[in-house]
Amino acid sequence: MSGTNLESQFKALRVGYHLERFPSLATRLDRLRRVKAMLSEHEAAWCEALSQDFGYRSADQSSFADITTTIKAANHALKNLKFWMKAERRTPDLSLRMSGAKTYVESFPKGVVGIVSPWNFPINLALSPLISVLAAGNRAFIKPSEITPATSALLEKLIAQYFADDEVSVACGDVDVAQAFVKLPFDHIIYTGGETVAKYIMRDAAENLVPLTLELGGKSPVIVSSSADLKLAAKRVAFGKYFNAGQICIAPDYLLIAQERLDAFLTQLKAAVENTDSSQGSTDSVSIVNDRHRQRLENLVAEGEGKGGKVVRFAGLNQSNYQLTVVIDPSNDAAINTGEIFGPVLLIKTIGDLSEQISYINQSSHPLVIYYFGSSEAEFRRVACETSSGGLVKNDVIFQYANDDLPFGGVGGSGMGKYRGEYGFKEFSNSRAVYKSGFMDVSGFVTPPYSDVFRMVNKLMRKI
C-alpha cells in the first residue's frame, strides 16, 4: 500500500468526522452492533484465518479468545453507553454558584483514532480498542500486524463490508506501511506491542502532538508465597503458559518461590501440564506463530542453560503439541531475565522472602500485571502498596482481562493510558469542561477600580 492510499483513507475518515462531529447514541449503538455482527456472522472464517497464520491454532481457543471476548466488550458498551454519554455535573465555586452559574463535564469525540494492533490476538486487540473508539463517537483507522496476513486481509475485507470508508478503514502492509501510518496527523493513537517499537511511535507522534495509549506488556511476575496452594498455583500458571502458547502480554513471565518449595511446585506443574491437553491430543493447542519467534525462544533457553540455569521440560500426554520449558536460576546476565519471554517458557527465581521478592520486582520496569498466590491479605496488600503495575491479581492469572468493567493498561515500561469499558470511552473522548454563567455579573467584583467589597470577597474566597 502506498503513502497516497493511506492519506486518502485518512482524509475520508477526517471528512466523515467533520460532517458528524457528535454522533447520536443511536448511531454509535448501530456501529457497535455491526462489530458484533461482523464477528458472529463470520466466526468460522475468522478461526480458519487465525489457524492459517499461526500454523495451527485451536478453533475453540480462537472462538473464546478473539471472538467471545470481543463480543462481550461490545455487549458491555451497548448496555452502558447511554450512561457514559451523560454529562457529569460539577459544583461551581460558591461565589459563582450564588450568581446562578452552572458547570459540568461532557465527553466529546476526539476525531480520527489510529489503532496499531499486534499479531498474538489479532482480532480482539484490533476490535476491542475499536469498540471503545466507536463508543466515544470517533472514526477509526486500523493497521493490523503483517505477521498474521490472512487475518489482517479478512479484517480489511469485512470492515469494508460492514462500515463506510468514512467510518472505519483498514491499512494492511509491512513495516514501511506501519511507519507511514503512525506519522499521520491522528487525534489519538493506540498501539499494542513491544517497547522498542513504542519508542519510535512516540517520536513520530510527537511531530503532530498526537496523544498515545501504549499497551506494552513486559515481564509479569508470579509471587508464590509461603501460604500458597501449590497445586492451584501450578494449575493456573500452566494455563497461563498454555493458552495461546503463552503468547499473551499478560501471561506469567517469571515466578518467584522459596527454594524449599521448588521441587513440590515442579511436581504439581508437571501434573498440570500433563492434564492440560491430555484428552484432545493436539487439537486444543496453539503453535508458536513463526520460525523466527520459535528460534528466539530456543535461544533464550539455550543461553539461560549456558549461564547456569537448570532446564526442565514438560509435555502433555497422547502426542500433545503442548510443551512447557522451565529455566531455573540462570545467572543475572542471561537475556531471559530481562526481555519479555512471550511463549511457553517459564523463568523461575528461587526467592522466597516477600521483601526480597518485592525488591526483585522493583529492580525492573513496572510490569503490566503482578500475580500473587497465597492466602495472606496482609501480604497481598504489601504487594499492592510496595510495587507498581498496570494490574494486580490474587490467586489467578489472565482472567482480569475477562472483566469488561476493569481498566486495561500498563504503567511506566508496560505502557500508558487505560482502555476497555468506561475507561476506554473516556480514553478516546475529550472531557470538555463546560461553564454557563448565571444571572449576576461576577466580573463586576474583580474589575478595577477595586473597592472594599472586592477586598472582602477576595479574603472570603480563601476560606471557602
Coordinates of C-alpha atoms in Angstrom, one line a residue:
M1 CA 0.0 0.0 0.0
S2 CA 1.4 3.4 -1.0
G3 CA 1.5 6.5 1.2
T4 CA -1.0 8.1 -1.2
N5 CA -3.6 5.4 -0.3
L6 CA -3.0 5.9 3.4
E7 CA -3.5 9.6 3.1
S8 CA -6.7 9.2 1.0
Q9 CA -8.1 6.7 3.5
F10 CA -7.3 9.1 6.4
K11 CA -8.8 12.0 4.5
A12 CA -12.1 10.2 4.1
L13 CA -12.2 9.5 7.8
R14 CA -11.4 13.1 8.6
V15 CA -14.2 14.3 6.3
G16 CA -16.6 11.9 7.9
Y17 CA -15.7 13.2 11.4
H18 CA -16.2 16.8 10.4
L19 CA -19.6 16.0 8.8
E20 CA -20.7 14.3 12.1
R21 CA -18.7 15.6 15.0
F22 CA -21.0 14.3 17.7
P23 CA -22.7 11.1 16.6
S24 CA -26.0 10.3 18.3
L25 CA -26.4 7.5 20.8
A26 CA -28.4 5.6 18.1
T27 CA -25.6 6.0 15.5
R28 CA -23.0 4.7 18.0
L29 CA -25.1 1.7 19.0
D30 CA -25.6 0.8 15.4
R31 CA -21.8 0.8 14.8
L32 CA -21.3 -1.4 17.8
R33 CA -23.9 -3.8 16.6
R34 CA -22.2 -4.0 13.3
V35 CA -18.9 -5.0 15.0
K36 CA -20.8 -7.8 16.8
A37 CA -22.4 -9.0 13.5
M38 CA -19.1 -8.9 11.7
L39 CA -17.7 -11.3 14.3
S40 CA -20.6 -13.7 14.8
E41 CA -21.6 -14.0 11.2
H42 CA -18.1 -14.9 10.1
E43 CA -16.7 -16.8 13.1
A44 CA -15.6 -19.9 11.1
A45 CA -13.7 -17.7 8.6
W46 CA -12.0 -15.8 11.4
C47 CA -10.9 -19.1 13.1
E48 CA -9.7 -20.5 9.8
A49 CA -7.6 -17.4 9.1
L50 CA -6.1 -17.5 12.6
S51 CA -5.1 -21.1 12.3
Q52 CA -3.6 -20.4 8.9
D53 CA -1.5 -17.6 10.3
F54 CA -0.3 -19.5 13.4
G55 CA 0.5 -22.7 11.5
Y56 CA -2.1 -24.2 13.8
R57 CA -4.4 -22.6 16.3
S58 CA -7.2 -24.3 18.1
A59 CA -10.6 -23.2 16.8
D60 CA -12.0 -23.4 20.3
Q61 CA -9.3 -21.1 21.7
S62 CA -9.7 -18.7 18.8
S63 CA -13.5 -18.7 19.3
F64 CA -13.1 -17.8 23.0
A65 CA -10.1 -15.6 23.0
D66 CA -10.7 -13.5 19.9
I67 CA -14.5 -13.8 19.2
T68 CA -16.3 -14.2 22.5
T69 CA -14.1 -11.7 24.5
T70 CA -14.6 -9.1 21.8
I71 CA -18.4 -9.6 21.6
K72 CA -18.5 -9.4 25.4
A73 CA -16.8 -6.0 25.2
A74 CA -19.3 -4.8 22.6
N75 CA -22.2 -6.1 24.8
H76 CA -20.9 -4.1 27.7
A77 CA -20.6 -1.0 25.7
L78 CA -24.1 -1.4 24.2
K79 CA -25.6 -1.8 27.7
N80 CA -23.8 1.2 29.3
L81 CA -23.1 3.7 26.6
K82 CA -26.1 5.9 27.3
F83 CA -24.8 6.4 30.9
W84 CA -21.3 7.1 29.7
M85 CA -22.5 9.8 27.4
K86 CA -24.4 11.7 30.0
A87 CA -22.8 15.0 31.1
E88 CA -21.3 14.9 34.6
R89 CA -22.4 17.7 36.9
R90 CA -19.8 19.7 38.8
T91 CA -20.2 22.1 41.7
P92 CA -19.3 25.7 40.9
D93 CA -17.3 27.8 43.3
L94 CA -19.6 29.3 46.0
S95 CA -19.3 32.9 44.7
L96 CA -20.2 31.6 41.2
R97 CA -22.9 29.3 42.4
M98 CA -24.6 32.3 44.1
S99 CA -24.6 34.0 40.8
G100 CA -26.6 31.1 39.2
A101 CA -23.6 29.7 37.3
K102 CA -23.6 26.0 36.2
T103 CA -20.8 23.7 35.4
Y104 CA -20.5 20.2 34.0
V105 CA -18.1 17.9 32.0
E106 CA -19.2 16.4 28.8
S107 CA -17.4 13.8 26.7
F108 CA -16.9 14.7 23.0
P109 CA -15.2 12.6 20.3
K110 CA -11.5 13.3 19.6
G111 CA -11.8 12.7 15.9
V112 CA -9.8 10.1 14.0
V113 CA -8.1 7.4 16.1
G114 CA -5.3 5.2 14.8
I115 CA -5.3 1.6 16.1
V116 CA -2.0 -0.3 15.6
S117 CA -2.8 -3.9 16.6
P118 CA -0.5 -6.9 17.2
W119 CA -0.4 -10.5 16.0
N120 CA -1.0 -12.5 19.1
F121 CA -4.7 -11.8 19.4
P122 CA -5.2 -10.1 16.0
I123 CA -9.0 -9.8 16.2
N124 CA -9.5 -8.9 19.8
L125 CA -6.6 -6.4 20.0
A126 CA -7.8 -4.7 16.9
L127 CA -11.6 -4.7 17.6
S128 CA -11.6 -4.3 21.4
P129 CA -10.0 -0.8 21.0
L130 CA -12.3 -0.2 18.1
I131 CA -15.3 -0.7 20.3
S132 CA -14.1 1.9 22.7
V133 CA -13.2 4.3 19.8
L134 CA -16.7 3.9 18.2
A135 CA -18.5 4.2 21.6
A136 CA -16.7 7.5 22.1
G137 CA -18.1 8.7 18.7
N138 CA -14.8 8.7 16.8
R139 CA -13.7 7.4 13.3
A140 CA -11.1 4.7 13.3
F141 CA -8.1 3.7 11.1
I142 CA -6.7 0.2 11.8
K143 CA -3.2 -1.0 11.0
P144 CA -3.1 -4.8 11.7
S145 CA 0.0 -6.9 12.0
E146 CA 1.8 -8.1 8.9
I147 CA 2.8 -11.3 10.9
T148 CA -0.8 -12.6 10.6
P149 CA -1.6 -11.7 7.0
A150 CA -4.6 -14.0 6.5
T151 CA -6.4 -12.5 9.5
S152 CA -5.4 -9.0 8.5
A153 CA -6.7 -9.4 5.0
L154 CA -10.0 -10.8 6.3
L155 CA -10.3 -7.8 8.7
E156 CA -9.8 -5.4 5.8
K157 CA -12.4 -7.2 3.7
L158 CA -15.1 -7.4 6.4
I159 CA -14.6 -3.9 7.7
A160 CA -15.2 -2.7 4.2
Q161 CA -18.4 -4.7 4.1
Y162 CA -19.8 -3.6 7.4
F163 CA -18.6 0.0 7.5
A164 CA -18.4 3.0 5.2
D165 CA -14.9 4.2 4.3
D166 CA -15.6 7.4 6.3
E167 CA -16.4 5.4 9.5
V168 CA -13.7 2.7 9.8
S169 CA -10.8 1.8 7.5
V170 CA -8.0 -0.8 7.5
A171 CA -4.5 -0.5 6.1
C172 CA -2.7 -3.8 5.6
G173 CA 1.0 -3.8 4.8
D174 CA 4.6 -4.3 6.0
V175 CA 6.8 -2.2 8.3
D176 CA 7.0 0.6 5.8
V177 CA 3.3 1.0 5.8
A178 CA 3.2 0.9 9.6
Q179 CA 5.9 3.7 9.8
A180 CA 3.9 5.9 7.4
F181 CA 0.7 5.1 9.2
V182 CA 1.8 6.4 12.6
K183 CA 3.1 9.7 11.0
L184 CA -0.5 10.6 10.0
P185 CA -2.0 13.5 12.0
F186 CA -4.3 11.4 14.1
D187 CA -6.2 12.8 17.1
H188 CA -5.1 9.8 19.1
I189 CA -3.2 6.6 18.5
I190 CA -3.4 3.3 20.5
Y191 CA -0.5 0.9 20.0
T192 CA -0.3 -2.7 21.4
G193 CA 3.1 -4.3 21.1
G194 CA 6.7 -4.1 22.2
E195 CA 8.6 -1.3 24.0
T196 CA 11.2 -0.8 21.2
V197 CA 8.6 0.0 18.5
A198 CA 6.6 2.1 21.0
K199 CA 9.6 4.5 21.3
Y200 CA 9.6 5.1 17.5
I201 CA 5.8 5.7 17.6
M202 CA 6.2 8.2 20.4
R203 CA 8.8 10.1 18.4
D204 CA 6.7 10.2 15.2
A205 CA 3.5 11.1 17.1
A206 CA 5.4 13.9 18.8
E207 CA 5.7 15.7 15.5
N208 CA 1.9 16.1 15.3
L209 CA 1.4 16.3 19.1
V210 CA -0.7 13.1 18.9
P211 CA -1.7 11.7 22.3
L212 CA -1.0 8.0 22.8
T213 CA -2.3 4.9 24.5
L214 CA 0.5 2.3 24.7
E215 CA -0.1 -1.3 25.8
L216 CA 3.4 -2.8 26.0
G217 CA 3.4 -6.0 28.1
G218 CA 6.7 -6.6 29.9
K219 CA 7.8 -9.2 32.4
S220 CA 4.8 -10.0 34.6
P221 CA 5.9 -11.8 37.8
V222 CA 4.2 -14.5 39.8
I223 CA 4.8 -14.4 43.6
V224 CA 4.3 -17.8 45.2
S225 CA 4.1 -17.1 48.9
S226 CA 4.7 -19.5 51.8
S227 CA 0.9 -19.7 52.2
A228 CA 0.2 -20.5 48.6
D229 CA -1.7 -23.6 47.5
L230 CA 1.0 -25.1 45.2
K231 CA -1.5 -27.3 43.2
L232 CA -3.7 -24.2 42.5
A233 CA -0.7 -22.0 41.6
A234 CA 0.8 -24.7 39.3
K235 CA -2.5 -25.3 37.5
R236 CA -3.1 -21.7 36.8
V237 CA 0.4 -20.9 35.8
A238 CA 0.3 -23.8 33.4
F239 CA -2.9 -22.4 31.9
G240 CA -1.3 -19.0 31.5
K241 CA 1.6 -20.6 29.6
Y242 CA -0.7 -23.0 27.6
F243 CA -3.3 -20.5 26.5
N244 CA -2.3 -19.2 23.1
A245 CA 1.0 -20.9 23.7
G246 CA 1.9 -18.2 26.3
Q247 CA 1.9 -15.6 23.5
I248 CA 0.0 -13.1 25.7
C249 CA 1.1 -9.8 27.0
I250 CA -0.4 -10.6 30.4
A251 CA 0.9 -14.2 30.6
P252 CA 3.0 -15.1 33.6
D253 CA 6.6 -14.4 32.6
Y254 CA 8.7 -15.4 35.7
L255 CA 7.9 -17.0 39.1
L256 CA 9.4 -16.2 42.5
I257 CA 9.3 -19.1 45.0
A258 CA 11.3 -20.3 48.0
Q259 CA 14.0 -22.9 47.3
E260 CA 12.5 -25.4 49.7
R261 CA 9.1 -25.3 47.9
L262 CA 10.6 -25.6 44.4
D263 CA 10.5 -29.4 44.0
A264 CA 7.0 -29.7 45.2
F265 CA 5.9 -26.9 42.8
L266 CA 7.6 -28.6 39.9
T267 CA 5.8 -31.8 40.7
Q268 CA 2.5 -30.0 40.6
L269 CA 3.4 -28.1 37.5
K270 CA 4.3 -31.4 35.7
A271 CA 0.9 -32.8 36.6
A272 CA -0.9 -29.7 35.5
V273 CA 0.9 -29.7 32.1
E274 CA 0.1 -33.4 31.5
N275 CA -3.6 -32.8 32.4
T276 CA -4.0 -29.7 30.3
D277 CA -4.1 -31.2 26.9
S278 CA -4.2 -35.0 27.6
S279 CA -7.6 -35.8 26.3
Q280 CA -7.6 -34.0 23.0
G281 CA -4.1 -34.6 21.8
S282 CA -3.0 -31.6 19.8
T283 CA -6.5 -30.3 18.8
D284 CA -6.7 -27.7 21.6
S285 CA -3.1 -26.4 21.2
V286 CA -1.7 -23.3 19.6
S287 CA 1.6 -23.1 17.7
I288 CA 4.3 -20.6 18.0
V289 CA 3.4 -18.0 15.4
N290 CA 6.5 -18.4 13.1
D291 CA 10.0 -19.8 12.9
R292 CA 11.6 -16.5 14.0
H293 CA 9.8 -16.5 17.3
R294 CA 10.4 -20.2 17.8
Q295 CA 14.1 -19.7 17.3
R296 CA 14.1 -16.7 19.7
L297 CA 12.6 -18.8 22.4
E298 CA 15.1 -21.6 21.8
N299 CA 17.9 -19.1 22.0
L300 CA 16.6 -17.8 25.3
V301 CA 16.5 -21.2 26.8
A302 CA 19.9 -22.3 25.5
E303 CA 21.6 -19.2 26.7
G304 CA 19.9 -19.4 30.1
E305 CA 21.1 -23.0 30.4
G306 CA 24.6 -22.0 29.4
K307 CA 24.7 -19.4 32.1
G308 CA 23.9 -21.7 34.9
G309 CA 20.2 -22.2 34.6
K310 CA 18.6 -25.6 35.2
V311 CA 16.3 -26.5 32.4
V312 CA 13.2 -28.8 32.9
R313 CA 10.9 -29.7 30.1
F314 CA 7.3 -30.9 30.5
A315 CA 5.0 -32.1 27.8
G316 CA 1.3 -33.1 27.5
L317 CA 0.3 -36.7 27.1
N318 CA -1.0 -38.5 24.0
Q319 CA 1.3 -36.9 21.5
S320 CA 0.2 -33.4 22.5
N321 CA 1.9 -30.5 20.8
Y322 CA 1.9 -28.6 24.1
Q323 CA 5.2 -28.2 25.9
L324 CA 6.4 -26.1 28.7
T325 CA 10.1 -25.4 29.3
V326 CA 11.2 -24.1 32.7
V327 CA 14.5 -22.3 33.2
I328 CA 15.6 -22.1 36.9
D329 CA 18.0 -19.6 38.3
P330 CA 20.2 -18.6 35.3
S331 CA 22.8 -16.0 36.1
N332 CA 21.7 -12.4 36.2
D333 CA 23.3 -11.5 32.9
A334 CA 21.1 -14.1 31.0
A335 CA 18.8 -12.5 28.4
I336 CA 15.8 -14.4 29.7
N337 CA 16.0 -12.3 32.9
T338 CA 15.4 -9.0 31.1
G339 CA 13.4 -9.5 27.9
E340 CA 9.7 -10.5 27.8
I341 CA 9.5 -14.2 27.1
F342 CA 6.2 -14.3 25.2
G343 CA 5.9 -18.0 24.8
P344 CA 5.7 -21.4 26.6
V345 CA 8.8 -20.9 28.6
L346 CA 8.8 -20.1 32.3
L347 CA 11.6 -18.5 34.3
I348 CA 11.8 -19.4 38.0
K349 CA 13.9 -17.5 40.5
T350 CA 14.3 -19.1 43.9
I351 CA 13.5 -16.1 46.1
G352 CA 11.1 -16.9 48.9
D353 CA 11.1 -13.9 51.3
L354 CA 8.3 -11.5 50.4
S355 CA 10.5 -8.4 51.0
E356 CA 13.2 -9.9 48.7
Q357 CA 10.5 -10.8 46.1
I358 CA 9.2 -7.2 46.1
S359 CA 12.7 -5.8 45.8
Y360 CA 13.5 -8.1 42.8
I361 CA 10.3 -7.0 41.0
N362 CA 11.1 -3.3 41.7
Q363 CA 14.5 -3.6 40.1
S364 CA 12.9 -3.8 36.6
S365 CA 10.4 -1.8 34.7
H366 CA 6.9 -1.8 36.1
P367 CA 5.1 -4.9 34.8
L368 CA 1.7 -5.0 33.1
V369 CA 0.4 -7.2 35.9
I370 CA 1.6 -8.8 39.1
Y371 CA 0.2 -12.2 40.2
Y372 CA 0.2 -13.2 43.8
F373 CA -0.6 -16.7 45.1
G374 CA -1.2 -17.0 48.8
S375 CA -3.9 -16.7 51.5
S376 CA -2.5 -13.7 53.3
E377 CA -4.4 -10.5 52.7
A378 CA -1.7 -8.6 54.6
E379 CA 0.9 -9.8 52.1
F380 CA -1.3 -9.0 49.2
R381 CA -1.7 -5.5 50.5
R382 CA 2.0 -5.2 50.8
V383 CA 2.5 -6.2 47.2
A384 CA -0.2 -3.6 46.2
C385 CA 1.4 -0.7 48.2
E386 CA 5.1 -1.5 47.6
T387 CA 5.1 -2.2 43.9
S388 CA 3.7 -0.6 40.7
S389 CA 2.0 -2.4 37.8
G390 CA -0.9 -2.0 35.4
G391 CA -2.9 -4.7 37.2
L392 CA -2.8 -6.8 40.3
V393 CA -4.3 -10.3 40.7
K394 CA -4.6 -12.7 43.6
N395 CA -4.7 -16.5 43.1
D396 CA -5.4 -16.4 39.4
V397 CA -3.9 -15.4 36.1
I398 CA -5.2 -13.7 32.9
F399 CA -8.9 -13.6 33.8
Q400 CA -8.7 -10.0 34.9
Y401 CA -8.9 -9.3 31.2
A402 CA -12.3 -11.0 31.0
N403 CA -13.8 -8.3 33.1
D404 CA -15.0 -5.5 30.8
D405 CA -15.6 -3.1 33.7
L406 CA -11.9 -3.1 34.7
P407 CA -9.3 -0.8 33.1
F408 CA -6.7 -2.4 31.0
G409 CA -3.2 -0.9 30.5
G410 CA 0.2 -0.6 31.9
V411 CA 2.4 1.9 33.8
G412 CA 5.9 3.1 33.0
G413 CA 7.7 0.5 30.9
S414 CA 4.5 -1.5 30.4
G415 CA 2.6 1.3 28.8
M416 CA 0.5 4.4 29.4
G417 CA -3.2 5.0 29.3
K418 CA -6.1 2.7 30.0
Y419 CA -9.0 1.4 27.9
R420 CA -11.9 -1.1 27.9
G421 CA -15.4 -0.3 29.2
E422 CA -16.0 3.2 30.5
Y423 CA -12.2 3.7 30.8
G424 CA -11.9 3.2 27.0
F425 CA -14.8 5.6 26.4
K426 CA -13.0 8.3 28.4
E427 CA -9.6 7.5 27.0
F428 CA -10.8 8.3 23.4
S429 CA -13.0 11.2 24.5
N430 CA -12.2 14.8 25.0
S431 CA -13.5 15.5 28.5
R432 CA -14.7 19.0 27.9
A433 CA -15.3 21.5 30.7
V434 CA -18.5 23.5 30.3
Y435 CA -19.3 26.7 32.2
K436 CA -22.6 28.6 31.9
S437 CA -22.7 32.0 33.6
G438 CA -25.6 32.9 35.9
F439 CA -27.8 36.0 36.2
M440 CA -25.3 38.1 38.1
D441 CA -22.3 39.8 36.6
V442 CA -19.5 38.3 38.7
S443 CA -16.8 40.1 36.7
G444 CA -18.0 43.4 38.2
F445 CA -16.5 42.3 41.5
V446 CA -13.0 41.9 40.0
T447 CA -13.0 44.9 37.6
P448 CA -11.0 47.9 38.6
P449 CA -11.2 50.2 40.4
Y450 CA -11.1 47.8 43.4
S451 CA -13.4 48.6 46.3
D452 CA -13.6 47.4 49.9
V453 CA -16.3 44.9 48.7
F454 CA -13.7 43.4 46.4
R455 CA -11.1 43.1 49.2
M456 CA -13.7 41.5 51.5
V457 CA -14.8 39.0 48.8
N458 CA -11.1 38.2 47.9
K459 CA -10.4 37.3 51.6
L460 CA -13.6 35.4 51.9
M461 CA -12.9 33.2 48.9
R462 CA -9.7 31.8 50.6
K463 CA -11.8 30.4 53.5
I464 CA -14.5 28.7 51.4

